[in-house]
Amino acid sequence: METATAFDRFRDGYEERDWDDGADGTVRIALVGLGWFARDEALPAIADCDYADVTATISGSAEKARTVADEAGADTALTYERFHDGEGSDAYDAVYVATPNARHLEYVETAAELGKDVICEKPMEATVERAEAMVDACEAAGVTLMVAYRMQADPVMRRVRELVADGFVGDVAQAGGTFAFPMFANEDADPDQWRLDPDLAGGGSLYDIGVYPLNTLRFVLDADPTSVQGSLTSPDERFDGPVIDEHAAFLLEFDGGVQALCRSSYGSHGESSLRIDGNEGAITVENAFSPRGERTVVLERDGRRSRHEGLGSNELTEQFDYFAYCRLTGRTPTADGEHGLVDMQALDGIQTAAAGGRRVDLD
Amino acid sequence: METATAFDRFRDGYEERDWDDGADGTVRIALVGLGWFARDEALPAIADCDYADVTATISGSAEKARTVADEAGADTALTYERFHDGEGSDAYDAVYVATPNARHLEYVETAAELGKDVICEKPMEATVERAEAMVDACEAAGVTLMVAYRMQADPVMRRVRELVADGFVGDVAQAGGTFAFPMFANEDADPDQWRLDPDLAGGGSLYDIGVYPLNTLRFVLDADPTSVQGSLTSPDERFDGPVIDEHAAFLLEFDGGVQALCRSSYGSHGESSLRIDGNEGAITVENAFSPRGERTVVLERDGRRSRHEGLGSNELTEQFDYFAYCRLTGRTPTADGEHGLVDMQALDGIQTAAAGGRRVDLD
């Protein structure tokens, strides 16, 4: 590809939705699980959507459901129990599941039984088996299941993927990604949160944030890992290692031979980055995985280097609009259940590899 | 430590030699092996030394030895044969061995027999066994053996090590390093060079340049790896994989629990970097391993970030002066033979791990 053209792409029009050729209507979404991410990130993001609207809120607490429904301007507020009983299900077309990982399946199953399409937070579930059951439930009911990999809707990552496909870096050889932050540097961090409970989370930093470099590399490289190796450690006793890893480092081999080095951490200095190296160039994304953009992209090729700062938009708005657009136009979202299962197998494989000291080959 | 002080350290006086409290005299060095690195990098670096001087040159070709001796202003030029016979050995006090990896041992053995101290290029040899024989030969003869890890003499890396020891990043959790360049992007690159011959090199990019992040992390963290995992690939047929890896990716676990992700490549985009992450801060070195400095150091801590460009000096001059200083003052160099053996075991372990798909524990 023309190097100059590629360099220009991060200045001009990269935010245009390459997937959106218009749709009629609005998808009414029920939020299931009202933790900080659903409330502080997803809710305002959906408020800005063209094709999606929050019309119901569902929580363990009737009071919390009501409070958030009022914030969202939604008429329907339900407890989990009433949701499972199918009450008020005329008020929404689809559900967004943002409960603790090990409680995704039960809400997806109910949604499927009610004939509602589903967008489910990552990682899909706490175990491969439960994630498979989720896929089966949605298939049996004929509803759509999309996994909420927000980076796949991020305009910066979509443009990076396009550059890689167009050969900007030549043949991709090596890649890597990091998502790390020191959880307890925030004094409000709760040591009893579900993310630190092996039964509810399924894994530690690896499952919660290591899945970002894993899945985003799959997306950007348009390839799946064929094997994994890894190391999981938890020097800080607040992390219930080895299941709840404080630090994860893992090495992926991808279909086509690309090697990728990734890490996640709840205990090391804040860092969020992605890098793709080929025989002709490199692409680096800084601040790669934080919500609401502000990414920096560095392009290198032919002895030239260009740095593009302050890129991106609210990729959650993009994600929910993409999900709704797919429903309105009868399309299957790219990040469907089968796609999500590959990550679950890789995450589980990294745990097995780290524990046993052996490379795990993926199917 | 005081954050402000640490930030200042990369502006003020970091180039001062922390090891040099003065020495009398000059060590006369014989260059053994006159490839481009010895000739274009080592020779001019030694010309700038306070304590070292090149007084002899030794090559397979008498003509080449003579030409380089003239360039260096050295009186003595020898063939390998005459060197092995001990001819002209009054003209030098120590030897610098820069032959192909698998030919280090024979010249070190002769130097030891002649009672000469040795500085030997990295990696020490092509196999662990031959590196062990080298250590044994020097010990038996009572001569000093130093491995030429030039980054350990680099004033930037020495200051980074000091910052880490002083707790600038807090408890180190994760680290990483990369040394990569596309060998055949240089049209003059010789596909028949010894670096691509399994018998002469012992390994590919891993042995030649992967040893930089490996050894420099050991130096900066003041810790040794306890286990290795890895992946070695050679999609380009000019690399005689798996021994001569084009691309290497490896995961180290260090004494004390630090995880490190490293890569080397002869086929991906140019990159040379080191990163140390702790629970309180991070240090990044860009252009970390190129000869003659021009490094950038980025310090992050307490929400502050400072970037220091254009740092460093000729670390080869520093290295040869340090070697000579140790000889003149009766000190043992830090990077001695036993130190070098740890890298040889790690490199060999990475090859074994990559081939067998299992983690290799190091002694």
XYZ file of C-alpha atoms in Angstrom:
726
model
C 0.000 0.000 0.000
C 0.994 3.603 -0.421
C 2.848 4.565 2.724
C 1.735 8.158 2.517
C -1.906 7.124 2.247
C -1.584 4.896 5.269
C 0.002 7.656 7.304
C -2.830 9.984 6.360
C -5.475 7.537 7.459
C -5.073 8.390 11.088
C -5.723 12.008 10.430
C -8.700 11.815 8.124
C -12.043 10.222 8.660
C -10.913 7.131 10.496
C -13.916 7.411 12.846
C -16.407 6.723 10.079
C -18.403 3.580 10.742
C -17.262 1.132 8.104
C -20.133 -1.218 9.019
C -23.070 1.172 9.092
C -25.105 1.579 5.930
C -28.178 2.640 7.856
C -30.956 0.883 9.728
C -34.456 1.714 10.843
C -35.672 1.534 14.405
C -34.255 1.159 17.864
C -33.349 -1.900 19.893
C -34.635 -1.738 23.462
C -31.990 -3.055 25.821
C -32.292 -4.417 29.362
C -29.171 -3.995 31.521
C -28.589 -7.091 33.611
C -26.166 -6.457 36.487
C -25.672 -2.878 37.583
C -22.072 -2.671 38.764
C -19.866 0.332 38.081
C -19.037 -0.643 34.513
C -22.677 -1.040 33.473
C -23.707 2.091 35.304
C -20.811 4.466 34.737
C -19.649 3.317 31.304
C -22.326 1.337 29.474
C -25.344 3.408 30.458
C -24.037 6.802 29.294
C -22.583 5.153 26.186
C -25.956 3.705 25.202
C -27.562 7.089 25.830
C -25.518 8.336 22.857
C -26.501 5.444 20.570
C -28.406 5.852 17.307
C -29.933 2.392 17.338
C -30.088 1.372 20.999
C -31.890 2.547 24.087
C -32.014 1.293 27.688
C -35.609 0.475 28.552
C -35.144 -1.884 31.503
C -32.751 -2.429 34.380
C -32.276 -5.693 36.237
C -30.452 -6.145 39.519
C -30.387 -8.252 42.665
C -31.706 -5.195 44.469
C -35.120 -3.810 43.524
C -34.051 -0.449 44.863
C -30.877 -0.320 42.789
C -32.803 -1.387 39.698
C -35.263 1.438 40.283
C -32.555 4.049 40.925
C -30.654 3.155 37.762
C -33.865 2.935 35.729
C -34.648 6.482 36.799
C -31.128 7.598 35.824
C -31.600 5.940 32.452
C -35.133 7.158 31.879
C -36.228 3.517 31.675
C -39.731 2.464 32.658
C -38.990 -1.075 33.739
C -36.949 -2.061 36.803
C -36.790 -5.724 37.764
C -35.134 -7.975 40.300
C -33.256 -11.009 38.989
C -36.117 -13.163 40.223
C -38.744 -11.287 38.280
C -36.469 -11.285 35.221
C -36.178 -15.075 35.425
C -39.962 -15.263 35.686
C -40.271 -13.335 32.445
C -42.032 -10.385 33.995
C -41.950 -7.170 32.016
C -40.240 -8.858 29.091
C -42.359 -6.903 26.605
C -40.343 -3.833 27.632
C -37.074 -4.928 25.987
C -35.821 -6.654 22.833
C -32.336 -7.662 23.987
C -30.279 -7.981 27.169
C -26.802 -6.782 28.080
C -25.308 -9.112 30.718
C -22.728 -7.458 32.975
C -22.935 -9.622 36.089
C -19.903 -11.385 37.618
C -18.410 -13.831 35.094
C -19.757 -17.020 36.709
C -23.285 -15.587 36.671
C -23.417 -14.776 32.969
C -24.850 -18.151 31.978
C -28.019 -18.042 34.073
C -29.096 -14.670 32.691
C -28.210 -15.574 29.133
C -30.226 -18.774 29.450
C -33.272 -16.852 30.652
C -32.852 -14.262 27.922
C -32.635 -17.033 25.338
C -35.760 -18.696 26.717
C -37.529 -15.345 26.442
C -36.369 -15.048 22.812
C -34.181 -12.043 23.491
C -30.887 -11.370 21.731
C -27.896 -11.134 24.036
C -24.763 -9.042 24.354
C -22.645 -10.543 27.134
C -19.594 -9.047 28.848
C -16.143 -10.589 28.511
C -14.876 -13.068 29.451
C -17.975 -15.055 28.470
C -18.072 -17.088 31.645
C -15.843 -18.514 34.388
C -15.205 -21.825 32.587
C -15.126 -23.160 29.035
C -17.942 -25.584 29.858
C -20.289 -22.844 31.011
C -19.416 -20.725 27.980
C -20.253 -23.678 25.732
C -23.580 -24.087 27.520
C -24.239 -20.410 26.818
C -23.596 -20.878 23.106
C -25.811 -23.956 23.051
C -28.647 -22.150 24.840
C -28.607 -19.273 22.361
C -28.372 -21.579 19.360
C -31.257 -23.724 20.611
C -33.416 -20.647 21.121
C -32.376 -19.074 17.835
C -31.255 -15.823 19.462
C -28.121 -13.843 18.677
C -25.223 -13.968 21.131
C -22.548 -11.298 20.880
C -19.597 -11.005 23.269
C -18.907 -7.433 24.363
C -15.376 -7.033 23.030
C -15.539 -3.275 22.884
C -12.152 -2.957 21.166
C -13.597 -4.611 18.057
C -15.939 -1.635 17.734
C -13.208 0.893 18.441
C -12.580 2.945 15.299
C -8.837 3.064 15.995
C -8.555 -0.719 16.269
C -10.716 -1.191 13.185
C -8.368 1.062 11.232
C -5.319 -0.745 12.619
C -6.841 -4.039 11.483
C -7.384 -2.566 8.039
C -3.789 -1.349 7.837
C -2.494 -4.795 8.807
C -4.746 -6.467 6.220
C -3.569 -3.981 3.599
C 0.050 -4.938 4.260
C 1.241 -1.778 5.975
C 3.662 -3.766 8.173
C 4.367 -6.385 5.487
C 4.228 -9.950 6.753
C 3.349 -9.845 10.442
C 6.038 -11.608 12.472
C 5.607 -10.635 16.098
C 3.034 -8.827 18.183
C 2.204 -8.014 21.740
C -0.133 -6.321 24.120
C -0.342 -5.224 27.726
C -3.166 -4.218 30.031
C -2.049 -3.495 33.573
C -2.896 -1.255 36.475
C -2.192 -1.409 40.198
C -5.645 -2.214 41.567
C -4.908 -1.306 45.158
C -3.272 1.991 44.308
C -6.919 3.060 44.317
C -7.720 3.243 48.013
C -11.381 2.560 47.300
C -10.573 -0.794 45.728
C -12.576 -3.484 47.494
C -10.522 -6.555 48.453
C -13.798 -8.516 48.630
C -14.956 -7.699 45.079
C -16.118 -10.562 42.874
C -13.139 -10.104 40.522
C -10.953 -11.551 43.297
C -13.226 -14.520 44.001
C -12.088 -17.649 42.115
C -15.618 -19.061 41.932
C -17.161 -15.900 40.513
C -14.340 -14.705 38.261
C -12.741 -17.919 36.972
C -9.379 -16.157 36.774
C -7.628 -13.010 37.886
C -6.032 -10.240 35.873
C -5.743 -12.700 32.958
C -9.498 -13.244 32.655
C -10.525 -9.679 33.391
C -7.993 -7.594 31.470
C -5.539 -10.054 29.844
C -8.424 -10.930 27.547
C -8.084 -7.461 25.981
C -4.673 -7.958 24.322
C -5.650 -11.577 23.553
C -8.902 -10.776 21.796
C -7.739 -7.523 20.227
C -4.731 -9.254 18.673
C -7.047 -11.929 17.274
C -9.167 -9.160 15.805
C -6.336 -7.051 14.416
C -4.375 -10.009 13.019
C -7.528 -11.789 11.824
C -6.063 -15.011 13.201
C -6.566 -17.343 16.126
C -3.976 -18.697 18.560
C -2.807 -22.258 17.973
C -0.895 -22.632 21.229
C -0.376 -20.861 24.536
C 2.294 -20.775 27.230
C 2.190 -18.706 30.359
C 3.106 -17.709 33.850
C 0.646 -16.637 36.558
C 1.854 -15.258 39.862
C 0.317 -13.599 42.913
C 2.921 -12.232 45.283
C 0.336 -10.014 46.981
C -1.826 -12.171 49.246
C -4.955 -10.183 48.448
C -4.958 -12.112 45.160
C -6.071 -15.691 45.591
C -3.482 -17.205 43.245
C -3.050 -19.257 41.176
C -6.657 -18.945 39.958
C -6.819 -15.248 40.787
C -3.494 -14.219 39.278
C -2.141 -10.810 40.175
C 0.311 -10.947 37.267
C -0.085 -12.878 34.021
C 2.476 -13.193 31.245
C 1.671 -15.304 28.229
C 3.091 -16.275 24.881
C 0.766 -17.069 21.995
C 1.546 -18.676 18.673
C -0.983 -17.720 16.034
C -2.268 -19.454 13.000
C 0.209 -18.369 10.329
C 3.183 -18.377 12.705
C 2.962 -15.005 14.422
C 4.376 -14.936 17.961
C 2.691 -12.677 20.504
C 3.857 -11.693 23.967
C 1.148 -10.394 26.263
C 0.808 -9.473 29.881
C -1.815 -8.301 32.314
C -1.489 -7.208 35.892
C -3.453 -5.878 38.832
C -0.212 -5.002 40.594
C 2.184 -3.327 38.225
C 2.373 0.173 36.842
C -0.454 1.318 34.577
C 0.111 0.376 30.943
C -2.218 -0.331 28.075
C -0.652 -0.957 24.685
C -0.702 -3.010 21.527
C 2.061 -3.568 18.994
C 2.231 -5.290 15.615
C 5.608 -5.913 13.963
C 6.102 -7.044 10.409
C 9.055 -7.298 8.087
C 8.279 -3.889 6.604
C 6.874 -1.829 9.427
C 5.276 -1.597 12.832
C 2.119 -0.216 14.411
C 1.954 0.709 18.087
C -1.194 1.764 19.919
C -0.676 3.478 23.252
C -3.501 3.818 25.755
C -4.960 0.991 23.735
C -7.650 -0.404 26.013
C -8.884 2.394 28.225
C -12.538 3.360 27.823
C -13.511 6.273 25.601
C -10.529 6.514 23.317
C -7.711 9.025 23.688
C -5.464 6.546 21.939
C -2.115 7.275 20.355
C -1.073 5.410 17.217
C 2.541 5.291 16.064
C 3.154 4.127 12.504
C 6.613 3.100 11.303
C 7.582 2.109 7.789
C 10.179 2.897 5.126
C 12.295 4.810 7.637
C 9.390 7.105 8.452
C 7.587 7.392 11.746
C 4.366 9.256 12.442
C 2.643 9.727 15.761
C -1.088 10.396 15.964
C -2.456 11.441 19.344
C -5.912 11.893 20.839
C -7.632 9.370 18.584
C -10.797 7.420 19.145
C -14.326 7.858 20.319
C -16.571 6.064 22.796
C -16.131 2.491 21.609
C -18.952 1.353 23.890
C -21.399 3.535 21.994
C -19.993 2.008 18.812
C -20.329 -1.484 20.236
C -23.950 -1.155 21.330
C -24.924 0.534 18.078
C -23.205 -2.270 16.130
C -25.070 -4.896 18.166
C -28.374 -3.099 17.597
C -27.618 -2.522 13.900
C -26.989 -6.256 13.462
C -30.330 -7.039 15.081
C -32.182 -4.449 13.009
C -30.647 -5.639 9.742
C -30.617 -9.384 10.442
C -26.837 -9.672 10.493
C -24.747 -11.918 12.757
C -22.240 -9.941 14.843
C -18.596 -10.817 14.201
C -17.848 -11.479 17.866
C -20.412 -14.219 18.265
C -20.436 -17.072 20.766
C -18.111 -19.320 18.763
C -15.649 -16.437 18.525
C -15.804 -15.936 22.282
C -15.234 -19.635 22.938
C -11.789 -19.384 21.341
C -10.787 -16.862 24.011
C -12.230 -19.026 26.766
C -10.177 -21.971 25.491
C -7.058 -19.792 25.304
C -7.556 -18.366 28.820
C -8.177 -21.826 30.225
C -5.141 -23.069 28.269
C -2.931 -20.379 29.772
C -3.994 -21.443 33.266
C -3.250 -25.075 32.413
C 0.064 -24.191 30.772
C 1.182 -22.047 33.701
C 0.256 -24.704 36.253
C 1.785 -27.618 34.378
C 4.765 -25.951 32.768
C 3.851 -27.067 29.298
C 2.611 -25.499 26.087
C -1.089 -26.096 25.469
C -2.148 -26.586 21.870
C -5.575 -25.239 20.987
C -7.889 -26.956 18.556
C 13.453 7.429 47.087
C 12.673 11.023 46.266
C 10.872 11.006 42.959
C 12.195 14.401 41.995
C 15.777 13.281 42.641
C 15.277 10.194 40.533
C 13.852 12.235 37.678
C 16.833 14.561 37.854
C 19.316 11.740 37.659
C 18.945 11.400 33.945
C 19.829 14.989 33.409
C 22.794 15.350 35.721
C 26.015 13.419 35.769
C 24.672 10.011 34.997
C 27.661 9.345 32.727
C 30.139 9.407 35.588
C 31.916 6.096 35.994
C 30.654 4.702 39.269
C 33.341 2.001 39.193
C 36.435 4.056 38.393
C 38.512 5.332 41.304
C 41.636 5.523 39.189
C 44.280 3.058 38.019
C 47.818 3.267 36.741
C 48.987 1.857 33.459
C 47.525 0.493 30.275
C 46.405 -2.997 29.326
C 47.673 -4.075 25.922
C 44.930 -5.926 24.060
C 45.120 -8.370 21.165
C 42.041 -8.459 18.948
C 41.237 -12.040 17.938
C 38.846 -12.193 14.992
C 38.564 -9.128 12.801
C 34.971 -9.086 11.571
C 32.987 -5.894 11.219
C 32.111 -5.606 14.879
C 35.727 -5.884 16.058
C 36.941 -3.577 13.334
C 34.214 -0.964 13.066
C 32.997 -0.867 16.663
C 35.561 -2.321 19.073
C 38.688 -0.873 17.513
C 37.605 2.792 17.500
C 36.077 2.328 20.955
C 39.363 1.069 22.392
C 41.192 3.954 20.727
C 39.240 6.212 23.111
C 40.067 4.149 26.213
C 42.018 5.479 29.198
C 43.301 2.103 30.318
C 43.367 -0.051 27.173
C 45.221 -0.070 23.910
C 45.231 -2.416 20.914
C 48.771 -3.699 20.404
C 48.122 -6.848 18.382
C 45.687 -8.133 15.789
C 44.994 -11.781 15.072
C 43.121 -13.161 12.097
C 42.885 -16.150 9.777
C 44.393 -13.938 7.110
C 47.908 -12.535 7.630
C 47.051 -9.726 5.252
C 43.903 -8.744 7.108
C 45.765 -8.866 10.426
C 48.410 -6.541 8.995
C 45.875 -4.110 7.514
C 43.932 -3.824 10.758
C 47.155 -3.577 12.806
C 48.154 -0.621 10.674
C 44.723 0.977 11.174
C 45.090 0.455 14.912
C 48.703 1.573 15.127
C 49.548 -1.884 16.510
C 52.990 -3.408 15.931
C 51.994 -7.043 16.051
C 49.880 -8.834 13.452
C 49.472 -12.598 13.697
C 47.668 -15.442 11.999
C 45.586 -17.754 14.175
C 48.300 -20.378 13.725
C 51.072 -18.155 15.013
C 48.806 -17.017 17.889
C 48.261 -20.650 18.908
C 52.034 -21.163 18.773
C 52.476 -18.299 21.235
C 54.427 -16.126 18.841
C 54.550 -12.437 19.670
C 52.753 -12.969 22.964
C 55.009 -10.471 24.711
C 53.204 -7.771 22.733
C 49.892 -8.064 24.588
C 48.535 -8.602 28.115
C 45.005 -9.707 27.286
C 42.904 -10.886 24.367
C 39.509 -9.834 23.060
C 37.851 -12.792 21.292
C 35.380 -11.778 18.577
C 35.410 -14.833 16.327
C 32.246 -16.804 15.412
C 30.617 -18.206 18.562
C 31.722 -21.815 18.089
C 35.335 -20.686 17.709
C 35.579 -18.733 20.952
C 36.798 -21.704 22.990
C 39.937 -22.481 21.025
C 41.261 -18.920 21.259
C 40.327 -18.571 24.916
C 42.138 -21.836 25.655
C 45.288 -20.605 23.955
C 45.059 -17.245 25.701
C 44.694 -19.013 29.050
C 47.682 -21.225 28.310
C 49.664 -18.089 27.510
C 48.554 -16.561 30.838
C 46.558 -13.800 29.191
C 43.321 -12.384 30.604
C 40.340 -12.712 28.300
C 37.356 -10.635 27.278
C 35.115 -12.810 25.108
C 32.156 -11.741 22.964
C 28.621 -12.874 23.729
C 27.189 -15.436 23.622
C 30.156 -17.191 25.222
C 30.081 -20.143 22.864
C 27.749 -22.230 20.722
C 26.916 -24.746 23.474
C 26.785 -24.852 27.271
C 29.431 -27.584 27.314
C 31.936 -25.521 25.377
C 31.223 -22.472 27.547
C 31.879 -24.605 30.628
C 35.157 -25.784 29.097
C 36.077 -22.127 28.600
C 35.432 -21.325 32.253
C 37.445 -24.379 33.314
C 40.379 -23.429 31.084
C 40.550 -19.902 32.511
C 40.198 -21.108 36.080
C 42.907 -23.730 35.623
C 45.261 -21.125 34.197
C 44.346 -18.497 36.774
C 43.432 -15.893 34.177
C 40.437 -13.562 34.244
C 37.516 -14.279 31.915
C 35.016 -11.496 31.267
C 32.079 -11.795 28.871
C 31.616 -8.733 26.689
C 28.126 -7.688 27.756
C 28.534 -4.106 26.695
C 25.192 -3.025 28.167
C 26.548 -3.684 31.659
C 29.079 -0.919 31.052
C 26.510 1.408 29.532
C 26.045 4.413 31.825
C 22.304 4.542 31.084
C 21.794 0.897 32.031
C 23.943 1.310 35.132
C 21.772 4.215 36.242
C 18.586 2.265 35.467
C 19.912 -0.588 37.626
C 20.569 1.882 40.425
C 17.067 3.334 40.170
C 15.551 -0.147 40.354
C 17.715 -1.047 43.366
C 16.714 2.227 45.035
C 13.046 1.338 44.665
C 12.046 3.855 42.002
C 9.482 1.408 40.533
C 8.635 -0.144 43.915
C 8.546 -3.932 43.871
C 9.384 -5.089 40.358
C 6.562 -7.232 38.980
C 7.024 -7.516 35.232
C 9.687 -6.637 32.710
C 10.536 -7.054 29.081
C 12.964 -6.390 26.312
C 13.191 -6.519 22.552
C 16.050 -6.504 20.079
C 14.938 -6.892 16.485
C 15.905 -5.770 13.024
C 15.142 -7.066 9.542
C 18.541 -8.482 8.557
C 17.842 -8.741 4.844
C 16.416 -5.243 4.580
C 20.123 -4.481 4.258
C 20.894 -5.547 0.704
C 24.517 -6.190 1.645
C 23.518 -8.804 4.223
C 25.335 -12.039 3.418
C 23.070 -15.114 3.494
C 26.220 -17.239 3.985
C 27.472 -15.396 7.089
C 28.459 -17.455 10.123
C 25.539 -16.095 12.176
C 23.241 -18.197 9.970
C 25.316 -21.397 10.287
C 23.989 -23.649 13.084
C 27.429 -25.158 13.746
C 29.168 -21.813 14.093
C 26.461 -19.779 15.800
C 24.670 -22.307 18.046
C 21.436 -20.344 17.624
C 19.865 -17.626 15.525
C 18.473 -14.256 16.529
C 18.047 -15.617 20.069
C 21.765 -16.274 20.577
C 23.014 -13.214 18.757
C 20.632 -10.459 19.857
C 18.062 -12.097 22.164
C 20.904 -12.372 24.658
C 20.787 -8.571 25.015
C 17.382 -8.294 26.706
C 18.119 -11.522 28.612
C 21.431 -10.404 30.051
C 20.494 -6.760 30.479
C 17.392 -7.690 32.471
C 19.555 -9.919 34.695
C 21.860 -6.963 35.202
C 19.186 -4.334 35.805
C 17.054 -6.560 38.068
C 20.092 -8.057 39.812
C 18.402 -11.455 39.531
C 18.735 -14.641 37.514
C 16.048 -16.521 35.623
C 14.654 -19.629 37.296
C 12.691 -20.901 34.322
C 12.251 -20.268 30.609
C 9.570 -20.892 28.009
C 9.778 -19.951 24.382
C 8.887 -20.072 20.732
C 11.396 -20.099 17.857
C 10.234 -19.776 14.285
C 11.853 -19.296 10.876
C 9.319 -18.610 8.162
C 12.034 -17.214 5.864
C 14.026 -20.111 4.426
C 17.287 -18.186 4.594
C 17.195 -18.944 8.320
C 18.086 -22.535 9.075
C 15.398 -23.039 11.750
C 14.864 -24.274 14.376
C 18.493 -23.833 15.474
C 18.885 -20.625 13.498
C 15.659 -18.954 14.553
C 14.516 -15.933 12.595
C 12.093 -14.961 15.356
C 12.383 -15.770 19.055
C 9.833 -15.007 21.756
C 10.531 -16.081 25.304
C 9.076 -15.824 28.773
C 11.380 -15.786 31.781
C 10.538 -16.192 35.433
C 13.149 -14.588 37.655
C 14.357 -15.343 41.106
C 11.981 -13.284 43.251
C 8.988 -13.886 40.975
C 9.400 -11.261 38.257
C 7.961 -12.246 34.868
C 9.760 -11.042 31.764
C 8.618 -11.154 28.142
C 11.393 -10.853 25.583
C 11.759 -11.159 21.864
C 14.407 -11.017 19.216
C 14.140 -11.098 15.472
C 16.154 -10.913 12.292
C 12.964 -10.452 10.314
C 10.692 -7.968 11.989
C 10.729 -4.205 12.161
C 13.644 -2.567 13.954
C 13.062 -2.254 17.689
C 15.366 -2.137 20.659
C 13.798 -1.540 24.049
C 13.761 -2.469 27.708
C 10.986 -2.005 30.245
C 10.743 -2.524 34.004
C 7.350 -2.361 35.737
C 6.827 -2.244 39.476
C 3.871 -1.549 41.707
C 4.879 2.106 42.018
C 6.391 3.051 38.694
C 7.955 2.061 35.411
C 11.179 2.646 33.501
C 11.365 2.337 29.732
C 14.560 2.538 27.691
C 14.124 3.113 23.966
C 16.941 2.433 21.526
C 18.234 0.333 24.385
C 20.804 -1.898 22.701
C 22.212 -0.053 19.720
C 25.919 0.755 19.847
C 27.085 4.155 21.017
C 24.155 5.322 23.060
C 21.491 7.763 21.856
C 19.113 6.123 24.282
C 15.823 7.547 25.507
C 14.708 6.865 29.065
C 11.105 7.349 30.151
C 10.448 7.446 33.886
C 6.945 7.077 35.324
C 5.936 7.326 38.964
C 3.413 9.096 41.180
C 1.397 10.226 38.169
C 4.441 11.947 36.684
C 6.228 11.045 33.497
C 9.555 12.378 32.278
C 11.270 11.629 29.000
C 15.049 11.972 28.644
C 16.451 11.777 25.124
C 19.908 11.503 23.596
C 21.478 9.742 26.572
C 24.513 7.501 26.716
C 28.054 7.318 25.511
C 30.153 4.683 23.776
C 29.498 1.712 26.049
C 32.231 -0.280 24.288
C 34.831 2.241 25.419
C 33.354 1.921 28.898
C 33.437 -1.863 28.686
C 37.068 -2.142 27.591
C 38.170 0.436 30.142
C 36.302 -1.470 32.864
C 37.966 -4.730 31.804
C 41.398 -3.066 31.813
C 40.690 -1.285 35.100
C 39.836 -4.615 36.732
C 43.101 -6.101 35.499
C 45.133 -3.100 36.645
C 43.545 -3.074 40.105
C 43.293 -6.822 40.649
C 39.479 -6.893 40.624
C 37.252 -9.611 39.172
C 34.855 -8.242 36.526
C 31.174 -8.620 37.370
C 30.350 -10.394 34.114
C 32.734 -13.279 34.653
C 32.551 -16.782 33.199
C 30.095 -18.101 35.785
C 27.836 -15.141 35.058
C 28.000 -15.894 31.350
C 27.167 -19.568 31.901
C 23.757 -18.588 33.299
C 22.908 -16.994 29.951
C 24.177 -20.011 28.042
C 21.945 -22.265 30.181
C 18.984 -19.934 29.618
C 19.544 -19.756 25.844
C 19.912 -23.525 25.623
C 16.843 -23.863 27.861
C 14.784 -21.664 25.537
C 15.742 -23.864 22.584
C 14.768 -26.977 24.563
C 11.533 -25.391 25.786
C 10.532 -24.241 22.306
C 11.266 -27.637 20.767
C 9.568 -29.684 23.473
C 6.704 -27.407 24.405
C 7.578 -27.398 28.066
C 8.957 -24.962 30.603
C 12.621 -25.554 31.423
C 13.674 -24.923 35.005
C 17.186 -23.583 35.438
C 19.421 -24.578 38.336
